[in-house]
Protein backbone atom coordinates (compact mmCIF):
# COMPACT_ATOMS: atom_id res chain seq x y z
CA UNK A 1 0.00 0.00 0.00
CA UNK A 2 2.75 2.46 0.93
CA UNK A 3 4.51 2.28 -2.52
CA UNK A 4 1.16 2.87 -4.26
CA UNK A 5 0.51 5.94 -2.11
CA UNK A 6 4.02 7.24 -2.81
CA UNK A 7 3.49 6.79 -6.56
CA UNK A 8 0.19 8.66 -6.49
CA UNK A 9 1.71 11.52 -4.50
CA UNK A 10 4.68 11.75 -6.87
CA UNK A 11 2.27 11.93 -9.81
CA UNK A 12 0.39 14.80 -8.20
CA UNK A 13 -2.74 12.72 -7.63
CA UNK A 14 -3.53 14.48 -4.34
CA UNK A 15 -6.14 16.95 -3.15
CA UNK A 16 -6.45 19.06 -0.02
CA UNK A 17 -9.26 18.66 2.47
CA UNK A 18 -11.81 21.42 2.06
CA UNK A 19 -14.13 21.23 5.03
CA UNK A 20 -14.89 17.51 4.83
CA UNK A 21 -15.36 15.57 8.05
CA UNK A 22 -12.49 13.16 8.74
CA UNK A 23 -13.59 9.90 10.29
CA UNK A 24 -11.54 7.52 12.41
CA UNK A 25 -9.00 5.54 10.34
CA UNK A 26 -10.56 2.28 11.55
CA UNK A 27 -14.21 1.27 11.62
CA UNK A 28 -16.16 -0.83 14.10
CA UNK A 29 -13.30 -2.32 16.13
CA UNK A 30 -14.17 -5.62 17.76
CA UNK A 31 -12.81 -4.18 21.00
CA UNK A 32 -11.03 -1.16 22.43
CA UNK A 33 -8.49 -2.20 25.05
CA UNK A 34 -6.85 0.34 27.34
CA UNK A 35 -3.70 0.23 29.45
CA UNK A 36 -3.64 2.16 32.73
CA UNK A 37 -0.68 3.89 34.37
CA UNK A 38 1.65 3.02 31.49
CA UNK A 39 3.82 6.16 31.75
CA UNK A 40 6.16 6.42 34.71
CA UNK A 41 5.68 10.18 35.04
CA UNK A 42 1.87 9.86 34.85
CA UNK A 43 1.86 7.18 37.57
CA UNK A 44 3.91 9.55 39.72
CA UNK A 45 1.46 12.45 39.28
CA UNK A 46 -1.43 10.22 40.39
CA UNK A 47 0.50 8.99 43.45
CA UNK A 48 0.31 5.37 42.32
CA UNK A 49 3.05 2.80 41.91
CA UNK A 50 4.38 1.84 38.49
CA UNK A 51 2.63 -1.47 37.72
CA UNK A 52 4.51 -4.76 37.52
CA UNK A 53 2.44 -5.87 34.55
CA UNK A 54 -0.01 -4.04 32.29
CA UNK A 55 -3.24 -2.82 33.89
CA UNK A 56 -6.06 -3.63 31.48
CA UNK A 57 -9.55 -2.21 31.15
CA UNK A 58 -11.96 -2.00 28.24
CA UNK A 59 -13.76 0.84 26.55
CA UNK A 60 -16.99 0.45 24.59
CA UNK A 61 -16.22 0.23 20.85
CA UNK A 62 -19.03 2.69 20.07
CA UNK A 63 -17.05 5.47 21.78
CA UNK A 64 -15.00 5.72 18.57
CA UNK A 65 -15.35 9.01 16.66
CA UNK A 66 -13.27 11.03 14.22
CA UNK A 67 -10.31 13.15 15.29
CA UNK A 68 -12.15 16.47 15.00
CA UNK A 69 -15.64 15.42 16.11
CA UNK A 70 -17.27 17.03 19.16
CA UNK A 71 -16.74 15.39 22.55
CA UNK A 72 -19.98 15.27 24.51
CA UNK A 73 -19.96 15.38 28.31
CA UNK A 74 -22.37 12.72 29.64
CA UNK A 75 -25.33 13.35 31.93
CA UNK A 76 -24.36 13.51 35.61
CA UNK A 77 -20.72 14.23 34.81
CA UNK A 78 -18.68 16.31 37.27
CA UNK A 79 -15.07 15.39 36.42
CA UNK A 80 -14.53 15.00 32.65
CA UNK A 81 -10.86 14.69 31.72
CA UNK A 82 -8.51 14.32 28.74
CA UNK A 83 -5.71 11.88 27.86
CA UNK A 84 -3.56 12.04 24.73
CA UNK A 85 -2.43 8.52 23.86
CA UNK A 86 -0.69 6.41 21.25
CA UNK A 87 -3.13 3.94 19.74
CA UNK A 88 -2.12 0.53 18.36
CA UNK A 89 -4.25 -1.00 15.60
CA UNK A 90 -4.08 -4.77 15.23
CA UNK A 91 -3.53 -6.06 11.70
CA UNK A 92 -4.23 -9.77 11.93
CA UNK A 93 -5.95 -12.31 14.18
CA UNK A 94 -3.54 -12.81 17.05
CA UNK A 95 -3.36 -15.05 20.11
CA UNK A 96 -0.71 -16.74 22.23
CA UNK A 97 2.27 -15.06 20.62
CA UNK A 98 5.45 -16.93 21.50
CA UNK A 99 7.67 -13.85 21.74
CA UNK A 100 7.61 -10.07 21.93
CA UNK A 101 9.31 -9.92 18.52
CA UNK A 102 6.30 -11.65 16.93
CA UNK A 103 4.11 -8.74 18.03
CA UNK A 104 5.64 -6.49 15.36
CA UNK A 105 3.98 -8.49 12.59
CA UNK A 106 0.61 -8.31 14.35
CA UNK A 107 0.47 -4.49 14.33
CA UNK A 108 -1.10 -2.72 11.35
CA UNK A 109 -0.09 0.75 12.52
CA UNK A 110 -0.42 3.54 15.05
CA UNK A 111 -2.68 6.55 15.53
CA UNK A 112 -3.44 9.45 17.86
CA UNK A 113 -6.14 8.75 20.44
CA UNK A 114 -7.82 10.96 23.04
CA UNK A 115 -8.87 8.59 25.84
CA UNK A 116 -11.52 10.94 27.26
CA UNK A 117 -12.48 9.99 30.82
CA UNK A 118 -15.06 10.84 33.47
CA UNK A 119 -13.14 10.51 36.73
CA UNK A 120 -16.13 10.48 39.07
CA UNK A 121 -17.70 7.63 37.09
CA UNK A 122 -14.32 5.90 36.94
CA UNK A 123 -13.29 6.15 40.59
CA UNK A 124 -16.39 6.85 42.66
CA UNK A 125 -19.04 4.63 41.11
CA UNK A 126 -18.07 1.12 42.15
CA UNK A 127 -14.44 1.14 41.11
CA UNK A 128 -15.27 0.23 37.50
CA UNK A 129 -12.89 2.06 35.20
CA UNK A 130 -14.97 1.22 32.14
CA UNK A 131 -17.86 3.32 33.49
CA UNK A 132 -15.70 6.40 33.26
CA UNK A 133 -14.35 5.58 29.82
CA UNK A 134 -17.31 4.45 27.76
CA UNK A 135 -19.57 7.48 27.24
CA UNK A 136 -20.44 8.38 23.66
CA UNK A 137 -17.70 10.29 21.77
CA UNK A 138 -15.08 9.39 24.41
CA UNK A 139 -12.55 7.95 21.92
CA UNK A 140 -11.53 10.39 19.16
CA UNK A 141 -9.12 8.54 16.87
CA UNK A 142 -6.92 9.58 13.95
CA UNK A 143 -6.52 11.32 11.63
CA UNK A 144 -3.97 8.90 10.21
CA UNK A 145 -3.01 5.27 10.58
CA UNK A 146 0.76 5.13 10.10
CA UNK A 147 3.68 2.75 10.60
CA UNK A 148 6.55 4.66 12.23
CA UNK A 149 9.93 2.97 12.21
CA UNK A 150 10.97 4.41 15.57
CA UNK A 151 8.68 4.66 18.59
CA UNK A 152 10.31 7.75 20.10
CA UNK A 153 7.45 10.16 19.68
CA UNK A 154 6.71 13.53 21.28
CA UNK A 155 3.07 14.02 22.30
CA UNK A 156 1.07 16.99 23.60
CA UNK A 157 -2.42 18.22 24.46
CA UNK A 158 -3.82 21.75 24.94
CA UNK A 159 -7.15 22.74 26.46
CA UNK A 160 -8.46 26.07 25.16
CA UNK A 161 -4.96 27.21 24.26
CA UNK A 162 -3.30 26.15 27.53
CA UNK A 163 -0.67 23.41 27.31
CA UNK A 164 -1.74 20.62 29.67
CA UNK A 165 0.21 17.55 28.55
CA UNK A 166 3.72 17.17 27.19
CA UNK A 167 5.36 13.76 26.98
CA UNK A 168 7.20 11.20 24.93
CA UNK A 169 6.63 7.50 24.33
CA UNK A 170 10.12 6.89 25.80
CA UNK A 171 8.59 7.02 29.30
CA UNK A 172 6.22 4.13 28.59
CA UNK A 173 6.50 1.31 31.11
CA UNK A 174 5.45 -1.33 28.57
CA UNK A 175 6.10 -0.63 24.89
CA UNK A 176 3.62 -1.57 22.13
CA UNK A 177 5.30 -4.88 21.33
CA UNK A 178 5.27 -5.96 24.97
CA UNK A 179 1.61 -4.94 25.25
CA UNK A 180 0.47 -6.88 22.19
CA UNK A 181 2.40 -9.97 23.26
CA UNK A 182 0.99 -9.70 26.80
CA UNK A 183 -2.63 -9.22 25.72
CA UNK A 184 -2.40 -12.13 23.29
CA UNK A 185 -1.89 -14.45 26.27
CA UNK A 186 -5.35 -13.60 27.62
CA UNK A 187 -7.58 -13.00 24.58
CA UNK A 188 -7.83 -13.21 20.82
CA UNK A 189 -7.01 -9.91 19.14
CA UNK A 190 -8.89 -9.26 15.90
CA UNK A 191 -7.93 -7.10 12.88
CA UNK A 192 -8.97 -3.52 13.58
CA UNK A 193 -8.86 -3.88 17.37
CA UNK A 194 -7.58 -0.71 19.03
CA UNK A 195 -5.26 -0.60 22.03
CA UNK A 196 -4.95 2.72 23.89
CA UNK A 197 -1.50 2.56 25.45
CA UNK A 198 -1.70 5.06 28.31
CA UNK A 199 -1.07 8.77 28.77
CA UNK A 200 1.81 11.02 29.86
CA UNK A 201 1.44 13.46 32.79
CA UNK A 202 -0.76 16.54 32.75
CA UNK A 203 -4.26 15.11 32.90
CA UNK A 204 -6.87 17.21 34.69
CA UNK A 205 -6.85 14.82 37.63
CA UNK A 206 -3.14 15.44 38.13
CA UNK A 207 -3.40 19.21 38.58
CA UNK A 208 -3.66 20.91 41.99
CA UNK A 209 -6.50 21.64 42.23
CA UNK A 210 -7.85 19.32 39.51
CA UNK A 211 -8.98 20.92 36.25
CA UNK A 212 -12.01 19.48 34.46
CA UNK A 213 -13.36 19.95 30.96
CA UNK A 214 -16.24 22.39 30.49
CA UNK A 215 -18.68 22.88 27.60
CA UNK A 216 -17.05 25.28 25.15
CA UNK A 217 -13.50 24.05 25.81
CA UNK A 218 -11.46 23.05 22.78
CA UNK A 219 -8.96 20.21 23.01
CA UNK A 220 -6.10 20.14 20.51
CA UNK A 221 -3.61 17.30 20.66
CA UNK A 222 -1.11 15.41 18.58
CA UNK A 223 1.78 13.00 18.32
CA UNK A 224 4.84 13.65 16.15
CA UNK A 225 4.39 12.03 12.75
CA UNK A 226 0.85 10.83 13.50
CA UNK A 227 -1.12 14.03 13.03
CA UNK A 228 -3.26 16.28 15.21
CA UNK A 229 -6.82 16.38 16.53
CA UNK A 230 -9.23 19.14 17.56
CA UNK A 231 -12.42 18.60 19.57
CA UNK A 232 -15.03 21.04 20.82
CA UNK A 233 -16.47 19.97 24.18
CA UNK A 234 -20.27 20.12 24.26
CA UNK A 235 -22.83 19.53 26.98
CA UNK A 236 -25.00 16.47 27.62
CA UNK A 237 -27.79 15.40 25.30
Tab-separated table of C-alpha atoms in Angstrom:
chain	number	residue	atom	x	y	z
A	1	UNK	CA	0.000	0.000	0.000
A	2	UNK	CA	2.754	2.465	0.930
A	3	UNK	CA	4.511	2.283	-2.518
A	4	UNK	CA	1.164	2.869	-4.256
A	5	UNK	CA	0.515	5.940	-2.110
A	6	UNK	CA	4.017	7.242	-2.813
A	7	UNK	CA	3.492	6.789	-6.557
A	8	UNK	CA	0.187	8.658	-6.488
A	9	UNK	CA	1.709	11.522	-4.498
A	10	UNK	CA	4.682	11.753	-6.874
A	11	UNK	CA	2.269	11.928	-9.809
A	12	UNK	CA	0.395	14.796	-8.197
A	13	UNK	CA	-2.743	12.721	-7.628
A	14	UNK	CA	-3.525	14.482	-4.341
A	15	UNK	CA	-6.140	16.946	-3.150
A	16	UNK	CA	-6.446	19.057	-0.017
A	17	UNK	CA	-9.262	18.656	2.472
A	18	UNK	CA	-11.806	21.423	2.059
A	19	UNK	CA	-14.125	21.231	5.028
A	20	UNK	CA	-14.892	17.509	4.835
A	21	UNK	CA	-15.360	15.565	8.053
A	22	UNK	CA	-12.487	13.156	8.740
A	23	UNK	CA	-13.591	9.897	10.289
A	24	UNK	CA	-11.538	7.522	12.409
A	25	UNK	CA	-8.997	5.541	10.337
A	26	UNK	CA	-10.561	2.281	11.548
A	27	UNK	CA	-14.212	1.271	11.615
A	28	UNK	CA	-16.163	-0.827	14.099
A	29	UNK	CA	-13.300	-2.324	16.132
A	30	UNK	CA	-14.169	-5.620	17.760
A	31	UNK	CA	-12.810	-4.183	20.997
A	32	UNK	CA	-11.028	-1.157	22.427
A	33	UNK	CA	-8.493	-2.201	25.053
A	34	UNK	CA	-6.849	0.342	27.344
A	35	UNK	CA	-3.699	0.229	29.454
A	36	UNK	CA	-3.641	2.159	32.728
A	37	UNK	CA	-0.679	3.893	34.365
A	38	UNK	CA	1.655	3.020	31.494
A	39	UNK	CA	3.817	6.164	31.746
A	40	UNK	CA	6.160	6.421	34.709
A	41	UNK	CA	5.678	10.182	35.044
A	42	UNK	CA	1.870	9.862	34.850
A	43	UNK	CA	1.860	7.178	37.569
A	44	UNK	CA	3.908	9.553	39.720
A	45	UNK	CA	1.456	12.451	39.282
A	46	UNK	CA	-1.434	10.221	40.394
A	47	UNK	CA	0.496	8.991	43.446
A	48	UNK	CA	0.315	5.374	42.319
A	49	UNK	CA	3.050	2.800	41.906
A	50	UNK	CA	4.384	1.845	38.488
A	51	UNK	CA	2.627	-1.467	37.717
A	52	UNK	CA	4.509	-4.756	37.520
A	53	UNK	CA	2.438	-5.871	34.549
A	54	UNK	CA	-0.008	-4.043	32.288
A	55	UNK	CA	-3.245	-2.819	33.891
A	56	UNK	CA	-6.057	-3.634	31.480
A	57	UNK	CA	-9.554	-2.210	31.149
A	58	UNK	CA	-11.958	-1.998	28.245
A	59	UNK	CA	-13.762	0.843	26.546
A	60	UNK	CA	-16.992	0.454	24.591
A	61	UNK	CA	-16.222	0.233	20.852
A	62	UNK	CA	-19.026	2.689	20.065
A	63	UNK	CA	-17.054	5.471	21.780
A	64	UNK	CA	-14.999	5.722	18.574
A	65	UNK	CA	-15.353	9.013	16.664
A	66	UNK	CA	-13.275	11.029	14.219
A	67	UNK	CA	-10.307	13.152	15.295
A	68	UNK	CA	-12.150	16.470	15.002
A	69	UNK	CA	-15.637	15.425	16.111
A	70	UNK	CA	-17.267	17.026	19.161
A	71	UNK	CA	-16.739	15.387	22.548
A	72	UNK	CA	-19.979	15.268	24.510
A	73	UNK	CA	-19.963	15.379	28.313
A	74	UNK	CA	-22.373	12.720	29.644
A	75	UNK	CA	-25.330	13.346	31.926
A	76	UNK	CA	-24.363	13.513	35.612
A	77	UNK	CA	-20.720	14.231	34.813
A	78	UNK	CA	-18.684	16.307	37.274
A	79	UNK	CA	-15.069	15.391	36.418
A	80	UNK	CA	-14.530	14.999	32.654
A	81	UNK	CA	-10.857	14.692	31.719
A	82	UNK	CA	-8.507	14.320	28.742
A	83	UNK	CA	-5.707	11.880	27.857
A	84	UNK	CA	-3.562	12.042	24.725
A	85	UNK	CA	-2.428	8.516	23.862
A	86	UNK	CA	-0.692	6.415	21.246
A	87	UNK	CA	-3.131	3.939	19.735
A	88	UNK	CA	-2.123	0.533	18.361
A	89	UNK	CA	-4.250	-1.000	15.603
A	90	UNK	CA	-4.076	-4.774	15.229
A	91	UNK	CA	-3.533	-6.061	11.696
A	92	UNK	CA	-4.232	-9.774	11.931
A	93	UNK	CA	-5.946	-12.307	14.179
A	94	UNK	CA	-3.539	-12.810	17.053
A	95	UNK	CA	-3.362	-15.047	20.107
A	96	UNK	CA	-0.710	-16.745	22.228
A	97	UNK	CA	2.269	-15.061	20.617
A	98	UNK	CA	5.453	-16.935	21.496
A	99	UNK	CA	7.666	-13.854	21.736
A	100	UNK	CA	7.612	-10.072	21.935
A	101	UNK	CA	9.311	-9.922	18.517
A	102	UNK	CA	6.295	-11.649	16.930
A	103	UNK	CA	4.107	-8.741	18.034
A	104	UNK	CA	5.645	-6.488	15.359
A	105	UNK	CA	3.982	-8.487	12.593
A	106	UNK	CA	0.606	-8.312	14.348
A	107	UNK	CA	0.473	-4.490	14.328
A	108	UNK	CA	-1.100	-2.722	11.347
A	109	UNK	CA	-0.091	0.748	12.520
A	110	UNK	CA	-0.418	3.537	15.052
A	111	UNK	CA	-2.679	6.547	15.531
A	112	UNK	CA	-3.436	9.446	17.861
A	113	UNK	CA	-6.144	8.753	20.442
A	114	UNK	CA	-7.816	10.960	23.045
A	115	UNK	CA	-8.873	8.594	25.840
A	116	UNK	CA	-11.520	10.941	27.262
A	117	UNK	CA	-12.479	9.992	30.822
A	118	UNK	CA	-15.056	10.839	33.467
A	119	UNK	CA	-13.137	10.508	36.734
A	120	UNK	CA	-16.129	10.481	39.073
A	121	UNK	CA	-17.699	7.635	37.086
A	122	UNK	CA	-14.323	5.901	36.943
A	123	UNK	CA	-13.285	6.154	40.594
A	124	UNK	CA	-16.390	6.854	42.660
A	125	UNK	CA	-19.035	4.630	41.107
A	126	UNK	CA	-18.068	1.115	42.153
A	127	UNK	CA	-14.436	1.140	41.107
A	128	UNK	CA	-15.272	0.232	37.499
A	129	UNK	CA	-12.886	2.065	35.198
A	130	UNK	CA	-14.972	1.222	32.145
A	131	UNK	CA	-17.862	3.320	33.494
A	132	UNK	CA	-15.698	6.397	33.265
A	133	UNK	CA	-14.348	5.578	29.823
A	134	UNK	CA	-17.314	4.455	27.763
A	135	UNK	CA	-19.572	7.484	27.244
A	136	UNK	CA	-20.441	8.382	23.658
A	137	UNK	CA	-17.696	10.287	21.765
A	138	UNK	CA	-15.079	9.390	24.406
A	139	UNK	CA	-12.547	7.950	21.920
A	140	UNK	CA	-11.532	10.388	19.162
A	141	UNK	CA	-9.116	8.538	16.868
A	142	UNK	CA	-6.919	9.579	13.945
A	143	UNK	CA	-6.521	11.321	11.632
A	144	UNK	CA	-3.971	8.903	10.212
A	145	UNK	CA	-3.008	5.266	10.577
A	146	UNK	CA	0.758	5.130	10.098
A	147	UNK	CA	3.677	2.748	10.604
A	148	UNK	CA	6.548	4.663	12.230
A	149	UNK	CA	9.927	2.971	12.212
A	150	UNK	CA	10.973	4.407	15.574
A	151	UNK	CA	8.680	4.662	18.587
A	152	UNK	CA	10.308	7.746	20.102
A	153	UNK	CA	7.453	10.161	19.685
A	154	UNK	CA	6.710	13.528	21.284
A	155	UNK	CA	3.066	14.023	22.302
A	156	UNK	CA	1.066	16.990	23.596
A	157	UNK	CA	-2.417	18.223	24.458
A	158	UNK	CA	-3.823	21.749	24.937
A	159	UNK	CA	-7.154	22.743	26.455
A	160	UNK	CA	-8.465	26.069	25.156
A	161	UNK	CA	-4.961	27.213	24.256
A	162	UNK	CA	-3.302	26.148	27.526
A	163	UNK	CA	-0.675	23.407	27.306
A	164	UNK	CA	-1.740	20.622	29.666
A	165	UNK	CA	0.206	17.551	28.553
A	166	UNK	CA	3.718	17.169	27.193
A	167	UNK	CA	5.355	13.757	26.977
A	168	UNK	CA	7.200	11.201	24.928
A	169	UNK	CA	6.635	7.502	24.332
A	170	UNK	CA	10.124	6.891	25.803
A	171	UNK	CA	8.594	7.023	29.298
A	172	UNK	CA	6.224	4.133	28.590
A	173	UNK	CA	6.502	1.315	31.113
A	174	UNK	CA	5.446	-1.332	28.568
A	175	UNK	CA	6.102	-0.629	24.887
A	176	UNK	CA	3.619	-1.571	22.126
A	177	UNK	CA	5.302	-4.878	21.326
A	178	UNK	CA	5.267	-5.964	24.967
A	179	UNK	CA	1.607	-4.939	25.250
A	180	UNK	CA	0.469	-6.879	22.185
A	181	UNK	CA	2.405	-9.968	23.265
A	182	UNK	CA	0.989	-9.701	26.796
A	183	UNK	CA	-2.633	-9.219	25.724
A	184	UNK	CA	-2.397	-12.132	23.289
A	185	UNK	CA	-1.892	-14.451	26.270
A	186	UNK	CA	-5.346	-13.599	27.615
A	187	UNK	CA	-7.585	-12.999	24.585
A	188	UNK	CA	-7.832	-13.213	20.821
A	189	UNK	CA	-7.007	-9.909	19.137
A	190	UNK	CA	-8.887	-9.261	15.898
A	191	UNK	CA	-7.928	-7.098	12.882
A	192	UNK	CA	-8.969	-3.522	13.582
A	193	UNK	CA	-8.864	-3.879	17.367
A	194	UNK	CA	-7.582	-0.715	19.030
A	195	UNK	CA	-5.258	-0.597	22.032
A	196	UNK	CA	-4.949	2.724	23.888
A	197	UNK	CA	-1.502	2.555	25.448
A	198	UNK	CA	-1.695	5.061	28.312
A	199	UNK	CA	-1.072	8.771	28.766
A	200	UNK	CA	1.810	11.025	29.862
A	201	UNK	CA	1.442	13.464	32.795
A	202	UNK	CA	-0.758	16.536	32.751
A	203	UNK	CA	-4.258	15.109	32.901
A	204	UNK	CA	-6.874	17.211	34.694
A	205	UNK	CA	-6.853	14.822	37.633
A	206	UNK	CA	-3.138	15.441	38.132
A	207	UNK	CA	-3.402	19.210	38.585
A	208	UNK	CA	-3.656	20.913	41.993
A	209	UNK	CA	-6.502	21.642	42.233
A	210	UNK	CA	-7.846	19.325	39.509
A	211	UNK	CA	-8.980	20.920	36.253
A	212	UNK	CA	-12.009	19.481	34.458
A	213	UNK	CA	-13.360	19.948	30.960
A	214	UNK	CA	-16.239	22.390	30.492
A	215	UNK	CA	-18.679	22.878	27.595
A	216	UNK	CA	-17.050	25.281	25.153
A	217	UNK	CA	-13.501	24.053	25.811
A	218	UNK	CA	-11.464	23.053	22.782
A	219	UNK	CA	-8.962	20.208	23.009
A	220	UNK	CA	-6.100	20.138	20.507
A	221	UNK	CA	-3.615	17.300	20.659
A	222	UNK	CA	-1.115	15.412	18.578
A	223	UNK	CA	1.785	13.002	18.317
A	224	UNK	CA	4.839	13.645	16.151
A	225	UNK	CA	4.388	12.028	12.752
A	226	UNK	CA	0.852	10.827	13.502
A	227	UNK	CA	-1.122	14.027	13.027
A	228	UNK	CA	-3.258	16.280	15.206
A	229	UNK	CA	-6.818	16.377	16.535
A	230	UNK	CA	-9.228	19.137	17.558
A	231	UNK	CA	-12.421	18.600	19.568
A	232	UNK	CA	-15.030	21.036	20.822
A	233	UNK	CA	-16.473	19.973	24.183
A	234	UNK	CA	-20.265	20.125	24.260
A	235	UNK	CA	-22.829	19.531	26.984
A	236	UNK	CA	-25.000	16.470	27.622
A	237	UNK	CA	-27.786	15.400	25.300
